[in-house]
CSV table of C-alpha atoms and ligand atoms in Angstrom, one decimal:
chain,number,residue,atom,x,y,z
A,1,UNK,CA,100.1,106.7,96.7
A,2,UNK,CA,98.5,103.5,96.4
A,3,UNK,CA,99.1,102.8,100.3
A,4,UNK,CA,97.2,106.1,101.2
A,5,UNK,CA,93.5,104.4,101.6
A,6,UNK,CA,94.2,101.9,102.4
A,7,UNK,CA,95.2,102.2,105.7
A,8,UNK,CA,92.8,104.9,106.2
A,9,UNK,CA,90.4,102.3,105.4
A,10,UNK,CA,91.5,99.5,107.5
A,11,UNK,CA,88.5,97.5,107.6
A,12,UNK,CA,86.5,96.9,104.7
A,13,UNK,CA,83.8,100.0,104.6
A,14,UNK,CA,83.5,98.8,100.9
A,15,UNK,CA,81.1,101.8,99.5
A,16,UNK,CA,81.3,102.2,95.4
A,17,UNK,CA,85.1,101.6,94.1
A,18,UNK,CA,85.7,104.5,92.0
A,19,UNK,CA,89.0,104.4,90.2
A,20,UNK,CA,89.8,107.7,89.3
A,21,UNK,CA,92.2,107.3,86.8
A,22,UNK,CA,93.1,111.0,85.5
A,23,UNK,CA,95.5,111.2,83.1
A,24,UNK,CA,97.6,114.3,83.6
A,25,UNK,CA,98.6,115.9,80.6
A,26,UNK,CA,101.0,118.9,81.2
A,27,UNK,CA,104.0,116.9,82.2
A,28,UNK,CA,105.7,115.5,78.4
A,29,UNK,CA,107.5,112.3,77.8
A,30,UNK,CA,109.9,112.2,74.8
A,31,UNK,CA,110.0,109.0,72.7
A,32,UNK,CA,113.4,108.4,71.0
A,33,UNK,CA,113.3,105.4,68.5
A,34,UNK,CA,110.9,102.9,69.2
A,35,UNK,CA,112.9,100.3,69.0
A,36,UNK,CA,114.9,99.8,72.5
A,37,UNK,CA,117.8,102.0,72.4
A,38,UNK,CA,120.4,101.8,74.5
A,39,UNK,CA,121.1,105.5,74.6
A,40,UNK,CA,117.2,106.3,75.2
A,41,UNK,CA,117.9,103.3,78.4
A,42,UNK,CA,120.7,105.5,79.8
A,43,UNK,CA,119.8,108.7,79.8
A,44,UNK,CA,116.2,108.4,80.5
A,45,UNK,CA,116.5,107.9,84.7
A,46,UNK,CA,117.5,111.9,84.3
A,47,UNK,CA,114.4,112.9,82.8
A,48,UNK,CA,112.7,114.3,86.3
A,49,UNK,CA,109.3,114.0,85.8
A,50,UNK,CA,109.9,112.7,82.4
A,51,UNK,CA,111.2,109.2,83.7
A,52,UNK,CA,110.0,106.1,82.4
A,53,UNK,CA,108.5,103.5,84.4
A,54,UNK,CA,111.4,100.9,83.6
A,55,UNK,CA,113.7,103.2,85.4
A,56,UNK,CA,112.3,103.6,88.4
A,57,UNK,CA,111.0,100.1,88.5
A,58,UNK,CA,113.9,98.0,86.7
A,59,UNK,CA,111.8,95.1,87.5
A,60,UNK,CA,109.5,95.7,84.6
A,61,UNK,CA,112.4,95.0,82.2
A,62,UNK,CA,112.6,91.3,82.6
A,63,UNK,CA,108.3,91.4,83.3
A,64,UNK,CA,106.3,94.3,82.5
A,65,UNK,CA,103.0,92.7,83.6
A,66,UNK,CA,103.8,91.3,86.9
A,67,UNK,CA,103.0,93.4,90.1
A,68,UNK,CA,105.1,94.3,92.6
A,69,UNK,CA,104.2,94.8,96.2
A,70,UNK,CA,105.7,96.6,98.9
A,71,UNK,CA,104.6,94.1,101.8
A,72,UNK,CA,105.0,97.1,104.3
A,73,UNK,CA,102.0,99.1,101.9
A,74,UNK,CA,99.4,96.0,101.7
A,75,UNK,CA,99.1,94.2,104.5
A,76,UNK,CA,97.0,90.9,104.6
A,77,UNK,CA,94.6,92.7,106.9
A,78,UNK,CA,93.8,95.8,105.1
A,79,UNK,CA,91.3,95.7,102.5
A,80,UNK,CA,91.1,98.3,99.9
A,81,UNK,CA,87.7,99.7,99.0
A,82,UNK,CA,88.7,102.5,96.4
A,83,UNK,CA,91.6,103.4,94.2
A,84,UNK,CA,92.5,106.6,93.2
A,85,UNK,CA,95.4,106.7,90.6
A,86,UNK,CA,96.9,109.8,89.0
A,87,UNK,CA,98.2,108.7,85.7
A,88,UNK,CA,100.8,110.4,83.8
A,89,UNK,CA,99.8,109.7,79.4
A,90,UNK,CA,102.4,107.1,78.0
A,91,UNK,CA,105.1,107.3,76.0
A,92,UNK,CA,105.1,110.2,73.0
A,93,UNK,CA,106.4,111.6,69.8
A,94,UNK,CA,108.2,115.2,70.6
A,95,UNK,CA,105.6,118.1,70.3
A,96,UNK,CA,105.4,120.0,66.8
A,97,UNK,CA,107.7,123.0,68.8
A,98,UNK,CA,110.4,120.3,70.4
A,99,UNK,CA,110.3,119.1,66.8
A,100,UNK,CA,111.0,122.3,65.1
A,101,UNK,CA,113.8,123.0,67.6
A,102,UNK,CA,115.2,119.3,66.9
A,103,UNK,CA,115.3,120.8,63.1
A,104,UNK,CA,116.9,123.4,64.4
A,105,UNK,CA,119.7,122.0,65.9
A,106,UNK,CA,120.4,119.3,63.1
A,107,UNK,CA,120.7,121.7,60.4
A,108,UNK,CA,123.2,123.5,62.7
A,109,UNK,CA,125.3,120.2,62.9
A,110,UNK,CA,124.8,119.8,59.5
A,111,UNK,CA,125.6,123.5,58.4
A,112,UNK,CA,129.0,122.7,60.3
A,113,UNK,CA,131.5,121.4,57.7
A,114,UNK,CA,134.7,118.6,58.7
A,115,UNK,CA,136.4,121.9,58.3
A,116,UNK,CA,135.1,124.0,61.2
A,117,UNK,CA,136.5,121.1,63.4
A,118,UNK,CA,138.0,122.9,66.2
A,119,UNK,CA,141.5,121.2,68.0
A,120,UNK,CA,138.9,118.3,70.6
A,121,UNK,CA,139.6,115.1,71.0
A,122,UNK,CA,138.2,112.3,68.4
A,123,UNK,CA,135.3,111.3,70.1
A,124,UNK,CA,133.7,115.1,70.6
A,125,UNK,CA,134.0,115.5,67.2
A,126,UNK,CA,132.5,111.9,66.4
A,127,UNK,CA,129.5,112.8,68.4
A,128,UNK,CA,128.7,115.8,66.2
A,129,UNK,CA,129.2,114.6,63.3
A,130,UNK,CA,127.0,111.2,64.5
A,131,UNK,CA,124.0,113.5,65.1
A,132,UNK,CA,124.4,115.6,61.9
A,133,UNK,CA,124.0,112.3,60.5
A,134,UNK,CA,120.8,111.0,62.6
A,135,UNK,CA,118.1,111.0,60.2
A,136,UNK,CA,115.9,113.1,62.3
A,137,UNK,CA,112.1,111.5,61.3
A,138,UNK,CA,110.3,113.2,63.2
A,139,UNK,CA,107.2,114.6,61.1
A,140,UNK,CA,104.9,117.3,62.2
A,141,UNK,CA,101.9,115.3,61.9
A,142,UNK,CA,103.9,113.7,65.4
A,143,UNK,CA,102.8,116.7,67.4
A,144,UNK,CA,103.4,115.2,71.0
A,145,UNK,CA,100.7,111.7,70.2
A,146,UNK,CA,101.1,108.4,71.9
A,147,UNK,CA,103.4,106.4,70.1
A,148,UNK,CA,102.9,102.4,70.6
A,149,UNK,CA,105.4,102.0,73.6
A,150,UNK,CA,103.1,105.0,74.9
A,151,UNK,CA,100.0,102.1,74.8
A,152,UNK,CA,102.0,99.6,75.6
A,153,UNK,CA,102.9,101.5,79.2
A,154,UNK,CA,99.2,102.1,79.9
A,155,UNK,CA,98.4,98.5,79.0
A,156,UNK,CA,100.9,96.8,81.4
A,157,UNK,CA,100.2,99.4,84.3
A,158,UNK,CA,96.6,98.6,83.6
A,159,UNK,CA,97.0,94.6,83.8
A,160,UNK,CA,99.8,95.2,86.7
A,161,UNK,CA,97.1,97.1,88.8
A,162,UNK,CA,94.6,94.6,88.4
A,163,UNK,CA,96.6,92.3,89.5
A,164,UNK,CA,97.6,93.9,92.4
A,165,UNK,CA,93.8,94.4,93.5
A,166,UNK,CA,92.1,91.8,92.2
A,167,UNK,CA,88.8,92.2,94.3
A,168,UNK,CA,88.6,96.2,93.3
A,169,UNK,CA,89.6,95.1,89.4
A,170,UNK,CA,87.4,92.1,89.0
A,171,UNK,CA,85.3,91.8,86.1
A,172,UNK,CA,81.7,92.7,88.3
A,173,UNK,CA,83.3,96.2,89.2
A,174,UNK,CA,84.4,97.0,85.8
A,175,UNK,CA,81.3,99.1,85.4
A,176,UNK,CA,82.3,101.4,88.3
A,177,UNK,CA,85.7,102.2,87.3
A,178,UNK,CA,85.5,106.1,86.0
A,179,UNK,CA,88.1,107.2,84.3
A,180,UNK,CA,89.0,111.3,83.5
A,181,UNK,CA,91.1,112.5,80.8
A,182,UNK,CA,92.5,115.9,79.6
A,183,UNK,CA,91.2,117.0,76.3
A,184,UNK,CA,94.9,116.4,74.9
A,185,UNK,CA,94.5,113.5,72.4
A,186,UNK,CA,97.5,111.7,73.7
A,187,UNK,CA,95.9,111.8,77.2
A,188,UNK,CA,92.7,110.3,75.7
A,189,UNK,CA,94.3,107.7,73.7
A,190,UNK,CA,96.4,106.7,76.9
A,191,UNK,CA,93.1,105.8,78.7
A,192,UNK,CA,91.7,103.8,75.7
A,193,UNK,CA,94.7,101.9,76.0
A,194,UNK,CA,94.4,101.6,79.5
A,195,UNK,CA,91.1,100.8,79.2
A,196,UNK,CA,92.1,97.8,76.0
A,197,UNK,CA,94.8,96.6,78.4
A,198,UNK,CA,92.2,95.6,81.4
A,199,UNK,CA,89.3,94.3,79.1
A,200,UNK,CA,92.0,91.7,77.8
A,201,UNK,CA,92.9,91.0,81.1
A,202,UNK,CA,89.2,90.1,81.3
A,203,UNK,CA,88.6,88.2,78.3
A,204,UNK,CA,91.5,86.6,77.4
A,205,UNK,CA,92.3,85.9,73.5
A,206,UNK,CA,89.8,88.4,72.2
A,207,UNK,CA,90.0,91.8,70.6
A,208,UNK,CA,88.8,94.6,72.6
A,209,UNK,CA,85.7,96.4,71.4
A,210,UNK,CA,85.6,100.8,70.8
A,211,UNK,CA,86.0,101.7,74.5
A,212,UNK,CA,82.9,103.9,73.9
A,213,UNK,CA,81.1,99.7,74.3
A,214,UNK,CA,82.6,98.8,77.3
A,215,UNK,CA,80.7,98.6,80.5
A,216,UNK,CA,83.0,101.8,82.1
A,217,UNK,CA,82.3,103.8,79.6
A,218,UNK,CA,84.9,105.9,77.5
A,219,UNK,CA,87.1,108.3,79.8
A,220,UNK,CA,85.4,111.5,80.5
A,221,UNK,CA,87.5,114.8,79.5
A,222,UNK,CA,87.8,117.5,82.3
A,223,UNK,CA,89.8,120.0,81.5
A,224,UNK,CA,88.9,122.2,84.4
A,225,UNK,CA,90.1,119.6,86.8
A,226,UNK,CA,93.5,117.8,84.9
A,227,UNK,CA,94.3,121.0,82.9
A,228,UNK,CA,93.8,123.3,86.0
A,229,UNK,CA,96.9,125.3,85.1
A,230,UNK,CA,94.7,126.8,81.8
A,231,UNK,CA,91.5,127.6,83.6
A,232,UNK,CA,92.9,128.6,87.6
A,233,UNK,CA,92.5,132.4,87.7
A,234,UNK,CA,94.7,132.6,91.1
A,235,UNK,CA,97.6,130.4,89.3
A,236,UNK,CA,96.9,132.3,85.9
A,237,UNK,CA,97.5,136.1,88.0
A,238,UNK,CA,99.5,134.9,90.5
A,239,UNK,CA,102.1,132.4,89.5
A,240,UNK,CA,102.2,131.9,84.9
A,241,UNK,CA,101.9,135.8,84.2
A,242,UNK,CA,103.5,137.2,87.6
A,243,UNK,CA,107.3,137.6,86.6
A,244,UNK,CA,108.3,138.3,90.6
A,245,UNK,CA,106.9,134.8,91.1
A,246,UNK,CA,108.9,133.5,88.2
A,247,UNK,CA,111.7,135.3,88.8
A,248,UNK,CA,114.0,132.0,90.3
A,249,UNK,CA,113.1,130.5,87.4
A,250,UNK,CA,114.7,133.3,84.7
A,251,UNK,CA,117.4,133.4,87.4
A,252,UNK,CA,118.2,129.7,86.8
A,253,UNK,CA,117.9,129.8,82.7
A,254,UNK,CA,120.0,133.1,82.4
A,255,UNK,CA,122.3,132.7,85.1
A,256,UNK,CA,126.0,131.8,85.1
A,257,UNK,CA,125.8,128.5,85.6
A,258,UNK,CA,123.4,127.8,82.6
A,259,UNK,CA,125.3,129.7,80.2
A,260,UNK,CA,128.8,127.7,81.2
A,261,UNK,CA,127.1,124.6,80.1
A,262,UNK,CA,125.5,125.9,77.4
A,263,UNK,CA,129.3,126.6,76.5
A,264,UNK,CA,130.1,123.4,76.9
A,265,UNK,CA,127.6,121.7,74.9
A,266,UNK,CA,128.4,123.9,71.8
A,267,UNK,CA,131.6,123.7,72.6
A,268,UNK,CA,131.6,119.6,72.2
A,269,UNK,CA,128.9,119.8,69.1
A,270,UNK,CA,131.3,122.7,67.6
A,271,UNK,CA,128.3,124.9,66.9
A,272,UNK,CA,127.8,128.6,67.5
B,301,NAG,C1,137.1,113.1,74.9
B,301,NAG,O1,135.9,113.8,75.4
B,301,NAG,C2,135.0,113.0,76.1
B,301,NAG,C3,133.8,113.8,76.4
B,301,NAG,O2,134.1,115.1,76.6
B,301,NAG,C4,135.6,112.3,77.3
B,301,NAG,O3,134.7,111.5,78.0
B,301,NAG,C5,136.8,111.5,76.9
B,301,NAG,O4,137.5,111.0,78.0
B,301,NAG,C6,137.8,112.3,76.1
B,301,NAG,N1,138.8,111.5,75.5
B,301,NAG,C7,140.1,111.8,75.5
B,301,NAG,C8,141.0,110.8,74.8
B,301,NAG,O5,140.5,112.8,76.0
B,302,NAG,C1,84.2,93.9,93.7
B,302,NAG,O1,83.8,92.7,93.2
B,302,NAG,C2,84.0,91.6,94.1
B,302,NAG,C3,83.5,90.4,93.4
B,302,NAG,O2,84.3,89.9,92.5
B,302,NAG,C4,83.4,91.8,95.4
B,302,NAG,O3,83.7,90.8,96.3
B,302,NAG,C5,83.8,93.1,96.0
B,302,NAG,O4,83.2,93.4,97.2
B,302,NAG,C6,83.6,94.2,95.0
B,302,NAG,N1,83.9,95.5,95.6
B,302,NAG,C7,85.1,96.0,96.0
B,302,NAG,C8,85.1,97.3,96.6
B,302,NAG,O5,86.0,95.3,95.9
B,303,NAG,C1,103.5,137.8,92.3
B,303,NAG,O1,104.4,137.0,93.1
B,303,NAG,C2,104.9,137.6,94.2
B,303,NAG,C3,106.0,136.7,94.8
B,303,NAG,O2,105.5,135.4,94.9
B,303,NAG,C4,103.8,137.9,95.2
B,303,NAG,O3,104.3,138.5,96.4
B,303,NAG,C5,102.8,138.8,94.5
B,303,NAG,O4,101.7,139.0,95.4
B,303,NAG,C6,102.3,138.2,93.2
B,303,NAG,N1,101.5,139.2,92.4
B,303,NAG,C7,100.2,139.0,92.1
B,303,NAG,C8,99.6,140.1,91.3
B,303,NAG,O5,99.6,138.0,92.5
């Protein structure tokens, strides 16, 4: 993505650098404990969509701030006169439903007595009884927000980007970076963050100020544009309440293959 302009833009136009940086907010990124967890490290390249930058990158793991460059995306000739970044929010708590259906699940394991062991082998019955005794702490007040890892992400991706383009990042174009932000509060806070993470970069030592003081300006909210799949009528009639468009998709939840490892899963947890 990064790559695209720049080699449309070859030779240095250099109109106003406009970062876009839109924080899209449909897509959800669990948090497990905050502390690293070794379980959370490897399971968390299957998320999809949901994958953590760590995973994709392992180079972050040993140094989360330093850029890495593709020398086949930024050659020394090409000169890059606008960024426009599509952000995902950072790291966050399970939404209030995810939590209820966490609560869900653990009282299940917990209804399940050592008696209702059915004949499996040690460790299937170890993990059961492991998560029945997970202290699930997830409080409603959670509701999907950015945890600190979530700050954290946008902080580092913030100081790895300026390093990466230093000329569109330096301190004089601060004021014509534009950032746009769902309404969702994790979305918003993820900008702030981002925002916290380049002003330190620039003053080094000191404690950012309220974003809403900083030359950029807070990140403006635009629901229309990062939430389009609320407000687009054609998506809205034609896709979200069209069940003939959807129809692969109850194909896929209800269908054979689903239920078998549905099965399976209650069949290692020894749940109904
Ligand atoms: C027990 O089950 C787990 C997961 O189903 C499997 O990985 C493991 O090899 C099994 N152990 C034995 C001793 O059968
Ligand atoms: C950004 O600021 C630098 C000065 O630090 C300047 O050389 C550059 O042309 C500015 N604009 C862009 C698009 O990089
Ligand atoms: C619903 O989806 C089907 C399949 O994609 C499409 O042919 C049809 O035109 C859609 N219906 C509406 C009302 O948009």
């Amino acid at each position: 993505m990064l790559c695209g302009p720049c080699r449309l833009l070859r030779a240095s136009v250099a109109p106003t650098a406009a970062l876009a940086a839109a924080l899209l907010s449909s897509l959800a990124r669990c948090s497990l404990q905050e502390p690293k967890d070794q379980v959370a490290s490897a399971l968390s390249p299957y998320f999809g969509t949901k994958t953590r930058y760590e995973d994709v990158n392992p180079g972050l793991l040993s140094d989360p701030e330093a850029p890495q460059r593709d020398p086949e995306l930024l050659e020394g000739s090409c000169t890059p006169v606008q960024l426009v970044a599509l952000i995902r929010h950072g790291t966050r708590y399970p939404t209030a439903k995810q939590i209820r259906k966490l609560r869900q699940l653990h009282g299940m394991l917990q209804a399940r007595g050592p008696g209702d062991d059915r004949p499996g082998n040690a460790s299937d019955r170890g993990l059961g009884a492991a998560l029945a005794d997970w202290p699930l702490w997830y409080a409603d007040w959670m509701d999907g927000q950015l945890v600190e890892k979530g700050r954290q992400d946008m902080r580092q991706l913030a100081l790895r980007l300026a390093s990466l383009f230093p000329a569109l990042f330096s301190r004089e174009n601060y004021s014509r970076l534009r950032l746009i932000t769902s309404s969702k509060h994790r979305c918003v806070d993820s900008g702030a963050a981002f925002l916290r993470g380049l002003w330190e970069h620039y003053h080094p030592g000191l404690s950012p100020p309220d974003v809403s003081d900083m030359e950029c300006g807070p990140p403006s909210i635009n629901d229309k544009l990062m939430r389009f799949f609320d407000h687009c009528k054609k998506f809205l009639t034609e896709v979200e309440r069209n069940a003939t468009a959807l129809y692969h998709v109850e194909a896929f939840k209800t269908g054979p293959e689903m239920q078998s490892i549905l099965k399976k899963v209650a069949a290692v947890l020894q749940v109904p």
